[in-house]
Structures are given as structure tokens and as C-alpha cells.
Amino acid sequence: MQPTGMLGEDGIHIDMNHLKTGEVNLGTSIMAINFRDGVILGADSRTTTGAYIANRVTDKLTQVHDTIWCCRSGSAADTQAVADIVHYHLGMYGITNDEPPTTQTAAAMFQELCYDNKDQLTAGMIIAGYDSRHGGQVYSIPLGGSLHKQPYAIGGSGSTYIYGYCDANWKDNMTEAEGVNFVKGALQEAIKWDGSSGGVIRMVVLTAKGANRHLYLPDQQYKGPGTN
Amino acid sequence: MTSIGTGYDLSNSVFSPDGRNFQVEYAVKAVENGGTAIGIRCKDGVVLALEKIISSKLLKSGANKRISTVDRNMGVVSSGLLPDGRHFASRARDEAAQWRRTYKAPIPTSALANRMGSYVQMYTLYSSVRPFGITAIVGGWDPEVELPVDGQVGSGPATGSGGKKEGVKHGGPFLYMIEPSGLYWGYYGAATGKGRQSAKSELEKLDLAAGNLTLEEGVKEAARIIYAAHEDSKDKDFELEMTWVSSLDGPTKGRHQEVPKELLEEAERLAKKALDDDDDDDEKMED
């Protein structure tokens, strides 16, 4: 195997086959957006091992504190491990400091882990959370471990197909219904064009009222069932 | 003292039969001989002030500062054994730096007080160490605005984040005092050292809980109180050392700094005047 980024006979080779044989990959479409009352996270549900769909109803939206969640893309094992560690530390933070951690605290922890271990990890994460002081916030941590605060963030292999859709349809300060429609519309396009994305669309809405899950099924044209 | 000769005061890890740790009580005695240190929590900031006793005429005046900056927004002053105070400040800096590394944000004053309280308490448990011979006063300003995560790129939606709870105040001035036992409380006004009794009674007169005293008034009161507290040890020379930390839109822009020379001199002038006026009043009463 060519080492990463080495100059070979036919030019620079970037090693895209970073996964071990049989390792489970979240060939993915994930996103998180700010809206008027907080944030919305969204994801498809396909997990692949090469061409094989290992799980068609995966949950890529992971809770790390009451109203701080993350979208995971890249290696399923790596991102689960990172999310587990942050989940533990945020729990400890909440107890020892007598107040819940903010989204920033979570983002700082995710970044530290992703940056320090960048050589070992394949983890592209989007952190989104709500707290009463800062409102909704969306942070993106792409492969190298940098930290970006954004109005909305998209990630995973499917995101390449929806840069145009998102840019054309994005509005600051949307209502919850508008936000859900934006996320759903974008993820439908990503699923349509990206072979590694598919299955159902999951969402989590984070506001002062807490966390609320949504589910949209392909056999209902992604119209329902919505919230439970 | 009842403890002498009983043997219960020889080690940290031994309780006396009536449940006292004499080593800690002796440490408090060390504090009671130190120069007076006070802290005032004003509505728009915190003042720390110290009566620095000059032990030798050969010392350079204005040098050998005793109030330390722990983080940008936080300071600490202590009374008692000087080297113990330095070690305390050094540890406080380590704690603040460690917090910043982990959370990429400044440590809240309450969290620093908590950690330092735990640290000092550890020195009351083991026979291999002695307790801290200091009482420390920590003053800080926790940011009232939203700070970015250290090193973050970008700033989110142009219209700001949605769903914030409006009308809630965050951050502000905080003051804590940590004793040799590890005990700490949050205060409006704190005093320790030789002149603590008179300093405390002066602080109580200020009605700090009402939250009306401004930072600049606080600086002048602090100087006056240190000068008044020095009356009992008049034979010794002293220097007044003062630092302050204000809100972001205040004079120190949220940073812990020395009080500027002009203001310090003005406060000292007023303090001396207040003492003289007091003396005049006393003389009148004698007449």
C-alpha cells in the first residue's frame, strides 16, 4: 500500500482506502443547522462495509449531553469511541461544576480528541447543541481536527452533492418547520445522488424544550411519520 | 494552650479526642500574624488590597509584589507565610492553565476556588506534610459576554444564535476566601491577617450586599480600610499594594491589573486624610 500523500510514479497518491479490510464505514450524509429556537441535526441511516450495507437503519445522531448532540461520519468505531469519551467527560463536568456544560465545552473536547489523535482517526464530526445562555450552536470538526463555528454544517460523502442546494436554500432564522424542510430536502438530494448514503432520514431538534426526534421513511416518500 | 504536651498536636493525621486538628489551628495562628489582606466585591468589579509590612529598609520600595495574577481575569492575595502564598499562587496558575487546555475557555472564579480549596485541604490529611500557613483571597471577573472557543474559526449565523433565554445576566465579579483548613466561602467583602477584625467591621459598614458600591469607590474604601487596620501595628512601616479587575467595558477591560499609580496615590491620600479626621474627632471628644 502506498503511504499517504507520497509522490508515486504517476503523481501524488492520496490513500483513500484508509479503512481496514471489513471495517465499517459511515459513507454518510450528515448536517446540522441553526434555526430560530435552537438547532436541528439530520442524517441518513446507511452503514457500509465496502459495497455491502451493514445496517440500513443506523442512528448517526449521538447524544453526548442533555441538549448537546453530534453527527458522526467516517469510521463508525472511531466516531463512537470519540463520542463515548466526550459523553463521559460532559457527564463529569455537569456533576463537578454544578451546571450543565455548554456546546462550546463539548466542541472543545471533540476538537482536542480529533486533533491530538488525527493520525489514528477517521472522524468527521458535527457538534450541535442548545443551552439557554448561548442558544443553538453548530460546530464542524472535519478530518484534520480544526474547529469551525457555522450557521449550518454539512458532512460525509453525500454532502458534496448538496453544497449548491444548501447555499441556494439557506436562510438565517428559519422557523422549526422551515428548518425541518431544509434539512429533509438537502438530505433527500444527498441520498438520491450519493451511493453510500441511503435509508431513512433521522433528525433531532434541540431547543429550550429539550431534544425531540424525527423519523422520515423512504417508503412514505420521506413525508412521515415525523415526530413520535 | 490546651494542646501543649498532650501529643495531639504533633501530626496532621491525628485528631484530638474532642475532634480538633491542632496543626491546622497553628496554621491559622501563622495567618493571624501576617499583614492584613482584603478583597471587596463591588458591583462592577473586584478590588484586592494588601498591607505589605516592610521588613527591612534595604528593600526596594514598590518591588516584591505580593498580589499575583492567576489568569487574565483573576488575582490572588494571601496573608501568612510568604513562600506558602507563592506556592498557592503557582498552583492556582497551573489549575487555570489546565482548565484552559481542557475546555478552551477561562476558568470560572468559583471553579478555581473549589479546586484550590480541595488542594489546601489535602495538606491537612497527611503526616508527611504541614497545612498551608496562609489564608488566600481570590478575586475575579467571569465574562458577561459569550466568548468563542479558543482557536475556533467562524462565528455562526449572521443574525446570532436562536433560542437564547433573554434577560438573564451571566458572569460578573466574584470573591472567595480560602483558609488553611481548605474551607472556602464566597464573600462580598473578605479580610484576613493581623488587622482582620477592624477591617471586617469596616467592610460590614459598606453594605456590599446591596450592590451599590462602584469599583472606584471600592478602591478608595480598600485603601482606607488597610490604613485603618494598620493603626494597631503603627510601629512598622508598610506599603499599600492594590489590584483590581473590572467588567469588559470598565477600566481594566475584564483583566486583573495593578491599580494605576494616580488612582492609588489619590486613594492613599484620602485614606490618610480619613485617619487624620478620625484623630481630630477623638481629640474633640477629649475636650
Coordinates of C-alpha atoms in Angstrom, one line a residue:
Chain A
M1 CA 0.0 0.0 0.0
Q2 CA 1.3 3.5 -0.9
P3 CA 1.9 5.7 2.2
T4 CA -0.4 8.6 2.5
G5 CA 0.4 11.6 0.3
M6 CA 3.6 10.2 -1.2
L7 CA 4.8 11.0 -4.7
G8 CA 4.4 7.9 -6.8
E9 CA 5.3 7.2 -10.4
D10 CA 2.1 8.6 -11.6
G11 CA 1.9 11.6 -9.3
I12 CA 0.6 12.2 -5.8
H13 CA -1.3 9.3 -4.3
I14 CA -3.8 10.1 -1.6
D15 CA -4.7 7.0 0.3
M16 CA -8.5 6.9 0.3
N17 CA -8.6 3.3 1.4
H18 CA -7.8 4.1 5.0
L19 CA -10.2 1.6 6.4
K20 CA -9.0 -1.8 7.4
T21 CA -10.5 -4.8 5.5
G22 CA -14.0 -5.3 6.7
E23 CA -14.1 -2.1 8.8
V24 CA -17.5 -0.4 9.0
N25 CA -17.7 3.0 7.3
L26 CA -20.3 5.6 7.7
G27 CA -20.4 6.6 4.0
T28 CA -22.7 9.3 5.0
S29 CA -24.8 12.4 4.6
I30 CA -25.0 14.4 7.8
M31 CA -25.9 18.0 8.6
A32 CA -26.8 20.4 11.4
I33 CA -28.4 23.8 11.2
N34 CA -29.2 26.8 13.4
F35 CA -32.8 28.0 13.4
R36 CA -34.9 30.5 15.3
D37 CA -35.3 28.4 18.5
G38 CA -32.2 26.2 18.5
V39 CA -30.6 23.7 16.3
I40 CA -31.6 20.7 14.1
L41 CA -29.4 17.7 13.4
G42 CA -30.0 15.4 10.5
A43 CA -28.6 12.2 9.0
D44 CA -29.2 9.4 6.6
S45 CA -29.0 5.8 8.0
R46 CA -26.7 3.8 5.8
T47 CA -23.7 1.9 7.1
T48 CA -21.4 0.1 4.6
T49 CA -18.6 -2.5 4.7
G50 CA -17.3 -2.0 1.2
A51 CA -20.3 -2.5 -1.1
Y52 CA -22.4 -4.3 1.5
I53 CA -24.9 -2.3 3.5
A54 CA -24.1 -3.5 7.1
N55 CA -27.0 -1.5 8.6
R56 CA -29.8 0.3 6.7
V57 CA -31.4 1.9 9.8
T58 CA -28.2 3.3 11.6
D59 CA -28.5 6.1 14.1
K60 CA -25.7 8.6 13.4
L61 CA -27.1 11.2 15.7
T62 CA -25.5 10.6 19.1
Q63 CA -26.3 12.3 22.4
V64 CA -23.3 13.5 24.4
H65 CA -25.3 15.6 27.0
D66 CA -29.0 16.5 27.5
T67 CA -29.1 19.0 24.7
I68 CA -25.7 18.6 23.1
W69 CA -25.6 16.0 20.3
C70 CA -23.3 15.1 17.4
C71 CA -23.5 13.8 13.8
R72 CA -20.9 11.2 13.1
S73 CA -19.2 10.5 9.8
G74 CA -16.1 8.4 8.9
S75 CA -15.2 5.2 10.8
A76 CA -18.1 4.0 12.9
A77 CA -15.7 2.6 15.5
D78 CA -13.6 5.8 15.8
T79 CA -16.5 8.2 16.0
Q80 CA -18.4 6.0 18.5
A81 CA -15.2 5.9 20.7
V82 CA -14.7 9.7 20.5
A83 CA -18.4 10.3 21.3
D84 CA -18.3 7.9 24.2
I85 CA -15.3 9.7 25.7
V86 CA -16.9 13.2 25.3
H87 CA -20.2 11.8 26.7
Y88 CA -18.3 10.6 29.8
H89 CA -16.4 13.9 30.3
L90 CA -19.5 16.1 29.8
G91 CA -21.3 14.0 32.4
M92 CA -18.5 14.6 34.8
Y93 CA -18.4 18.3 34.0
G94 CA -22.1 18.6 34.8
I95 CA -21.7 16.9 38.2
T96 CA -18.5 18.5 39.4
N97 CA -19.3 22.1 38.3
D98 CA -23.0 22.0 39.3
E99 CA -24.1 23.4 35.9
P100 CA -24.6 21.7 32.6
P101 CA -21.7 22.0 30.0
T102 CA -22.2 24.4 27.1
T103 CA -22.0 23.4 23.4
Q104 CA -18.6 25.1 23.4
T105 CA -17.3 22.8 26.1
A106 CA -18.4 19.8 24.1
A107 CA -16.9 21.3 20.9
A108 CA -13.6 22.0 22.6
M109 CA -13.4 18.4 23.9
F110 CA -14.2 16.9 20.5
Q111 CA -11.6 19.0 18.8
E112 CA -8.9 18.2 21.3
L113 CA -9.5 14.4 20.7
C114 CA -9.8 14.7 17.0
Y115 CA -6.7 16.9 16.6
D116 CA -4.4 15.1 19.0
N117 CA -5.2 11.7 17.5
K118 CA -5.6 12.8 13.9
D119 CA -3.1 10.2 12.7
Q120 CA -5.2 7.4 14.2
L121 CA -8.7 8.6 13.5
T122 CA -11.1 8.8 10.6
A123 CA -13.7 11.0 12.2
G124 CA -15.6 13.9 10.7
M125 CA -18.0 15.3 13.3
I126 CA -20.6 18.0 13.5
I127 CA -21.4 19.2 17.0
A128 CA -24.7 20.9 17.7
G129 CA -26.3 21.9 20.9
Y130 CA -28.6 24.2 22.8
D131 CA -28.1 26.0 26.1
S132 CA -30.1 28.8 27.5
R133 CA -27.1 31.2 27.6
H134 CA -25.7 30.7 24.1
G135 CA -28.9 29.5 22.3
G136 CA -28.3 27.0 19.5
Q137 CA -24.8 26.5 18.1
V138 CA -23.3 24.4 15.3
Y139 CA -19.6 23.4 15.2
S140 CA -18.0 21.4 12.4
I141 CA -14.8 19.4 13.1
P142 CA -13.6 18.0 9.7
L143 CA -10.8 15.4 9.3
G144 CA -7.7 17.3 10.5
G145 CA -9.3 18.3 13.8
S146 CA -9.9 22.1 13.1
L147 CA -13.0 23.7 14.7
H148 CA -15.4 25.8 12.7
K149 CA -18.5 27.6 14.1
Q150 CA -21.0 27.8 11.3
P151 CA -24.6 28.8 10.6
Y152 CA -25.1 25.3 9.3
A153 CA -22.7 22.5 8.6
I154 CA -22.8 19.5 6.2
G155 CA -20.6 16.5 6.2
G156 CA -19.9 13.0 4.9
S157 CA -19.6 11.7 1.3
G158 CA -23.1 12.7 0.4
S159 CA -22.5 16.4 1.4
T160 CA -20.6 17.0 -1.8
Y161 CA -23.8 16.8 -3.8
I162 CA -25.7 19.3 -1.7
Y163 CA -23.4 22.3 -1.4
G164 CA -25.4 24.1 -4.2
Y165 CA -28.8 23.1 -2.7
C166 CA -27.9 24.3 0.7
D167 CA -26.3 27.6 -0.5
A168 CA -29.4 28.3 -2.6
N169 CA -32.0 27.5 0.0
W170 CA -30.3 28.6 3.3
K171 CA -31.9 31.4 5.3
D172 CA -30.9 32.6 8.7
N173 CA -33.6 32.5 11.4
M174 CA -35.9 29.9 9.9
T175 CA -38.9 28.5 11.8
E176 CA -38.8 24.9 13.1
A177 CA -41.0 23.7 10.2
E178 CA -38.8 25.6 7.6
G179 CA -35.7 24.1 9.2
V180 CA -37.0 20.6 9.1
N181 CA -37.9 21.1 5.5
F182 CA -34.5 22.4 4.7
V183 CA -32.7 19.5 6.3
K184 CA -35.1 17.0 4.8
G185 CA -34.8 18.5 1.3
A186 CA -31.0 18.6 1.4
L187 CA -30.7 15.0 2.8
Q188 CA -33.1 13.7 0.2
E189 CA -30.8 15.1 -2.6
A190 CA -27.7 13.7 -0.9
I191 CA -29.3 10.2 -0.6
K192 CA -30.5 10.4 -4.2
W193 CA -27.0 11.2 -5.7
D194 CA -24.7 9.5 -3.2
G195 CA -24.4 5.7 -3.5
S196 CA -23.0 5.5 0.1
S197 CA -26.0 7.3 1.6
G198 CA -29.5 6.0 2.0
G199 CA -32.2 4.5 4.1
V200 CA -34.3 6.7 6.4
I201 CA -33.8 10.3 7.4
R202 CA -33.3 10.9 11.1
M203 CA -33.4 14.3 12.8
V204 CA -33.1 15.7 16.3
V205 CA -34.5 19.1 17.2
L206 CA -32.8 20.8 20.1
T207 CA -34.5 23.8 21.8
A208 CA -35.3 25.1 25.3
K209 CA -37.9 22.3 25.5
G210 CA -35.2 19.6 25.2
A211 CA -34.4 17.1 22.5
N212 CA -37.1 15.9 20.0
R213 CA -36.5 13.1 17.5
H214 CA -37.9 12.9 14.0
L215 CA -38.0 10.0 11.5
Y216 CA -38.8 10.1 7.8
L217 CA -39.1 6.9 5.8
P218 CA -38.4 6.3 2.1
D219 CA -41.5 4.2 1.6
Q220 CA -43.6 7.2 2.7
Q221 CA -41.6 9.5 0.3
Y222 CA -39.9 10.9 3.4
K223 CA -43.1 12.5 4.5
G224 CA -43.6 10.7 7.8
P225 CA -44.0 9.5 10.4
G226 CA -42.2 12.7 11.7
T227 CA -42.1 13.1 15.5
N228 CA -43.4 10.3 17.7
Chain B
M1 CA -2.9 26.3 75.1
T2 CA -4.7 23.1 76.0
S3 CA -3.0 21.2 73.3
I4 CA 0.6 21.6 74.6
G5 CA 2.1 18.4 76.0
T6 CA -0.9 16.2 75.1
G7 CA 0.8 15.0 71.9
Y8 CA -2.3 15.5 69.8
D9 CA -0.7 18.5 68.1
L10 CA 2.3 16.8 66.7
S11 CA 0.9 15.5 63.5
N12 CA -1.6 16.4 60.9
S13 CA -3.1 13.0 60.7
V14 CA -4.1 12.8 64.4
F15 CA -7.3 14.2 65.8
S16 CA -7.6 15.3 69.4
P17 CA -10.2 13.5 71.5
D18 CA -12.6 16.5 71.1
G19 CA -12.3 16.4 67.3
R20 CA -9.7 19.1 66.6
N21 CA -6.8 19.2 64.3
F22 CA -4.2 21.3 66.2
Q23 CA -1.8 21.5 63.3
V24 CA -4.5 23.4 61.3
E25 CA -5.2 25.7 64.2
Y26 CA -1.5 26.5 64.5
A27 CA -1.5 27.3 60.8
V28 CA -4.3 29.8 61.4
K29 CA -2.1 31.4 64.1
A30 CA 0.6 32.0 61.3
V31 CA -2.1 33.8 59.3
E32 CA -3.1 35.9 62.2
N33 CA 0.4 37.5 62.3
G34 CA 0.5 38.3 58.6
G35 CA -0.1 41.7 57.0
T36 CA -3.8 42.5 56.5
A37 CA -5.2 41.5 53.1
I38 CA -8.7 42.4 52.0
G39 CA -11.0 41.9 49.0
I40 CA -14.1 43.9 48.1
R41 CA -16.7 42.7 45.6
C42 CA -18.1 45.8 44.0
K43 CA -21.0 46.0 41.5
D44 CA -18.7 46.4 38.5
G45 CA -15.5 44.7 39.7
V46 CA -13.3 43.4 42.5
V47 CA -10.5 45.1 44.5
L48 CA -7.7 43.2 46.2
A49 CA -5.6 45.2 48.7
L50 CA -2.7 44.2 50.9
E51 CA -0.8 45.8 53.8
K52 CA 2.8 44.8 52.9
I53 CA 4.9 45.2 56.0
I54 CA 8.4 46.4 55.2
S55 CA 10.8 44.1 57.0
S56 CA 14.0 46.0 56.0
K57 CA 14.9 49.5 55.0
L58 CA 17.2 47.9 52.4
L59 CA 14.2 46.6 50.3
K60 CA 13.4 48.4 47.1
S61 CA 10.1 50.2 47.6
G62 CA 7.4 49.2 45.2
A63 CA 9.2 45.9 44.3
N64 CA 8.5 42.4 45.6
K65 CA 4.8 42.4 44.6
R66 CA 2.6 40.1 46.6
I67 CA -0.7 40.1 44.7
S68 CA -0.5 37.6 41.8
T69 CA -2.4 37.3 38.6
V70 CA -3.7 33.7 38.2
D71 CA -5.4 34.1 34.8
R72 CA -6.1 37.2 32.7
N73 CA -9.3 37.8 34.7
M74 CA -8.3 36.7 38.1
G75 CA -6.0 37.6 41.0
V76 CA -5.0 36.2 44.4
V77 CA -3.6 37.8 47.6
S78 CA -2.7 35.9 50.7
S79 CA -1.7 36.6 54.3
G80 CA 0.6 34.5 56.4
L81 CA 3.8 32.7 55.3
L82 CA 5.0 34.3 52.2
P83 CA 6.5 31.2 50.5
D84 CA 3.3 29.3 51.1
G85 CA 1.4 32.1 49.4
R86 CA 3.7 31.9 46.4
H87 CA 3.2 28.1 46.1
F88 CA -0.6 28.7 46.4
A89 CA -0.5 31.3 43.5
S90 CA 1.7 29.0 41.4
R91 CA -0.8 26.1 41.9
A92 CA -3.7 28.4 41.1
R93 CA -2.0 29.3 37.8
D94 CA -1.5 25.7 37.0
E95 CA -5.2 25.0 37.7
A96 CA -6.3 27.9 35.5
A97 CA -3.9 26.8 32.7
Q98 CA -5.1 23.2 32.9
W99 CA -8.7 24.4 32.7
R100 CA -7.9 26.4 29.6
R101 CA -6.2 23.5 27.9
T102 CA -9.1 21.2 28.6
Y103 CA -12.1 23.4 28.0
K104 CA -10.5 26.2 25.8
A105 CA -12.1 28.8 28.0
P106 CA -11.2 30.8 31.1
I107 CA -11.8 29.1 34.5
P108 CA -14.8 30.5 36.4
T109 CA -13.8 32.0 39.8
S110 CA -16.0 29.6 41.6
A111 CA -14.3 26.6 40.0
L112 CA -10.8 27.9 40.8
A113 CA -11.8 28.5 44.5
N114 CA -13.2 24.9 44.6
R115 CA -10.1 23.4 43.2
M116 CA -7.8 25.4 45.4
G117 CA -10.0 24.6 48.4
S118 CA -9.5 20.9 47.6
Y119 CA -5.8 21.4 47.2
V120 CA -5.3 23.1 50.5
Q121 CA -7.5 20.5 52.3
M122 CA -5.2 17.8 51.1
Y123 CA -2.4 19.3 53.2
T124 CA -4.4 18.7 56.4
L125 CA -4.7 14.9 55.9
Y126 CA -1.2 13.5 55.8
S127 CA 1.6 13.3 58.5
S128 CA 4.2 13.9 55.8
V129 CA 3.1 17.5 55.1
R130 CA 2.0 20.6 57.1
P131 CA -1.0 22.7 56.4
F132 CA -0.7 25.9 54.4
G133 CA 0.2 28.9 56.6
I134 CA -1.9 31.3 54.6
T135 CA -5.4 32.4 54.1
A136 CA -5.9 33.4 50.4
I137 CA -8.4 35.7 48.8
V138 CA -9.3 35.1 45.2
G139 CA -11.0 37.8 43.1
G140 CA -12.1 37.5 39.5
W141 CA -14.4 38.7 36.8
D142 CA -16.2 35.9 35.0
P143 CA -17.0 37.1 31.4
E144 CA -20.5 38.6 31.0
V145 CA -20.3 38.1 27.2
E146 CA -20.2 35.0 25.1
L147 CA -16.6 34.0 24.4
P148 CA -15.6 31.9 21.4
V149 CA -13.9 28.6 22.0
D150 CA -10.1 29.3 22.0
G151 CA -8.9 28.7 18.4
Q152 CA -12.3 28.4 16.8
V153 CA -12.8 29.7 13.2
G154 CA -16.0 31.4 12.1
S155 CA -18.9 32.8 14.2
G156 CA -22.1 31.1 13.3
P157 CA -25.2 32.8 11.8
A158 CA -25.1 36.5 11.0
T159 CA -28.3 37.0 12.9
G160 CA -26.9 35.4 16.0
S161 CA -27.8 32.1 17.7
G162 CA -31.5 31.4 18.1
G163 CA -33.4 30.4 21.2
K164 CA -31.4 32.3 23.9
K165 CA -33.1 32.9 27.1
E166 CA -33.3 36.7 27.3
G167 CA -32.9 39.0 30.3
V168 CA -30.6 36.6 32.2
K169 CA -27.4 38.1 33.5
H170 CA -24.2 36.0 33.2
G171 CA -20.7 36.3 34.7
G172 CA -19.8 39.2 36.9
P173 CA -17.5 39.9 39.9
F174 CA -16.7 37.1 42.3
L175 CA -14.7 36.9 45.5
Y176 CA -13.6 33.8 47.6
M177 CA -11.5 33.3 50.7
I178 CA -9.7 30.0 51.3
E179 CA -8.5 29.1 54.8
P180 CA -5.7 26.7 56.0
S181 CA -8.3 24.0 56.6
G182 CA -9.4 24.1 53.0
L183 CA -12.6 25.8 54.0
Y184 CA -13.8 28.4 51.5
W185 CA -16.8 30.7 51.1
G186 CA -17.8 33.3 48.6
Y187 CA -17.8 36.8 50.1
Y188 CA -18.9 40.4 49.3
G189 CA -16.0 41.5 51.5
A190 CA -13.2 39.4 52.8
A191 CA -10.4 40.2 55.3
T192 CA -7.6 38.2 56.8
G193 CA -4.3 38.8 58.6
K194 CA -3.4 40.8 61.6
G195 CA -5.9 43.7 61.2
R196 CA -8.8 41.5 60.0
Q197 CA -11.1 42.4 62.9
S198 CA -11.1 46.1 62.3
A199 CA -11.1 45.5 58.5
K200 CA -14.1 43.3 58.8
S201 CA -16.1 45.8 60.8
E202 CA -15.3 48.5 58.3
L203 CA -16.3 46.2 55.4
E204 CA -19.6 45.4 57.1
K205 CA -20.4 49.2 57.3
L206 CA -20.2 49.3 53.4
D207 CA -23.4 47.3 52.9
L208 CA -21.8 45.5 50.0
A209 CA -24.7 43.1 49.6
A210 CA -26.8 45.9 48.3
G211 CA -24.5 46.1 45.3
N212 CA -24.3 49.9 45.1
L213 CA -20.5 50.4 45.6
T214 CA -18.7 51.1 42.4
L215 CA -15.2 49.8 41.7
E216 CA -13.6 53.2 42.0
E217 CA -15.3 53.8 45.4
G218 CA -14.2 50.3 46.3
V219 CA -10.6 51.1 45.6
K220 CA -10.7 54.1 47.9
E221 CA -12.5 52.2 50.6
A222 CA -10.0 49.4 50.4
A223 CA -7.1 51.8 50.8
R224 CA -8.9 53.4 53.8
I225 CA -9.5 50.1 55.4
I226 CA -5.9 48.9 55.0
Y227 CA -4.7 52.2 56.5
A228 CA -7.2 51.9 59.4
A229 CA -6.2 48.3 60.0
H230 CA -2.5 49.3 60.2
E231 CA -3.2 51.6 63.2
D232 CA -2.7 48.6 65.5
S233 CA 0.8 48.0 64.2
K234 CA 1.8 51.6 63.7
D235 CA 5.5 51.0 64.7
K236 CA 6.1 49.1 61.5
D237 CA 6.4 50.6 58.0
F238 CA 4.1 49.3 55.3
E239 CA 3.3 49.7 51.6
L240 CA -0.2 49.5 50.2
E241 CA -0.5 47.1 47.3
M242 CA -3.7 47.1 45.3
T243 CA -5.1 45.4 42.2
W244 CA -8.5 45.4 40.6
V245 CA -10.5 43.6 37.9
S246 CA -13.4 45.3 36.2
S247 CA -16.1 44.3 33.6
L248 CA -15.1 44.3 29.9
D249 CA -16.4 47.9 29.5
G250 CA -14.7 49.0 32.7
P251 CA -11.3 50.5 33.4
T252 CA -9.4 47.1 33.2
K253 CA -11.4 45.6 30.4
G254 CA -12.0 42.4 32.3
R255 CA -8.4 42.0 33.2
H256 CA -6.7 41.7 36.6
Q257 CA -4.2 44.6 36.9
E258 CA -2.5 46.8 39.4
V259 CA -4.5 49.9 40.3
P260 CA -2.9 52.8 38.3
K261 CA -0.4 54.9 40.1
E262 CA -2.5 58.1 40.1
L263 CA -5.6 56.4 41.5
L264 CA -3.5 54.5 44.1
E265 CA -1.9 57.8 45.3
E266 CA -5.3 59.5 45.4
A267 CA -6.8 56.6 47.4
E268 CA -3.8 56.7 49.8
R269 CA -4.2 60.5 50.2
L270 CA -7.9 60.1 51.1
A271 CA -7.1 57.2 53.4
K272 CA -4.5 59.3 55.3
K273 CA -7.0 62.2 55.4
A274 CA -9.7 59.9 56.8
L275 CA -7.3 58.8 59.6
D276 CA -6.3 62.3 60.5
D277 CA -10.0 63.4 60.6
D278 CA -10.7 60.5 62.9
D279 CA -7.9 61.6 65.2
D280 CA -9.3 65.1 65.2
D281 CA -12.7 63.8 66.2
D282 CA -11.1 61.8 69.0
E283 CA -9.3 64.9 70.3
K284 CA -12.5 66.9 70.2
M285 CA -14.3 64.3 72.3
E286 CA -11.5 64.5 74.8
D287 CA -12.1 68.2 75.1

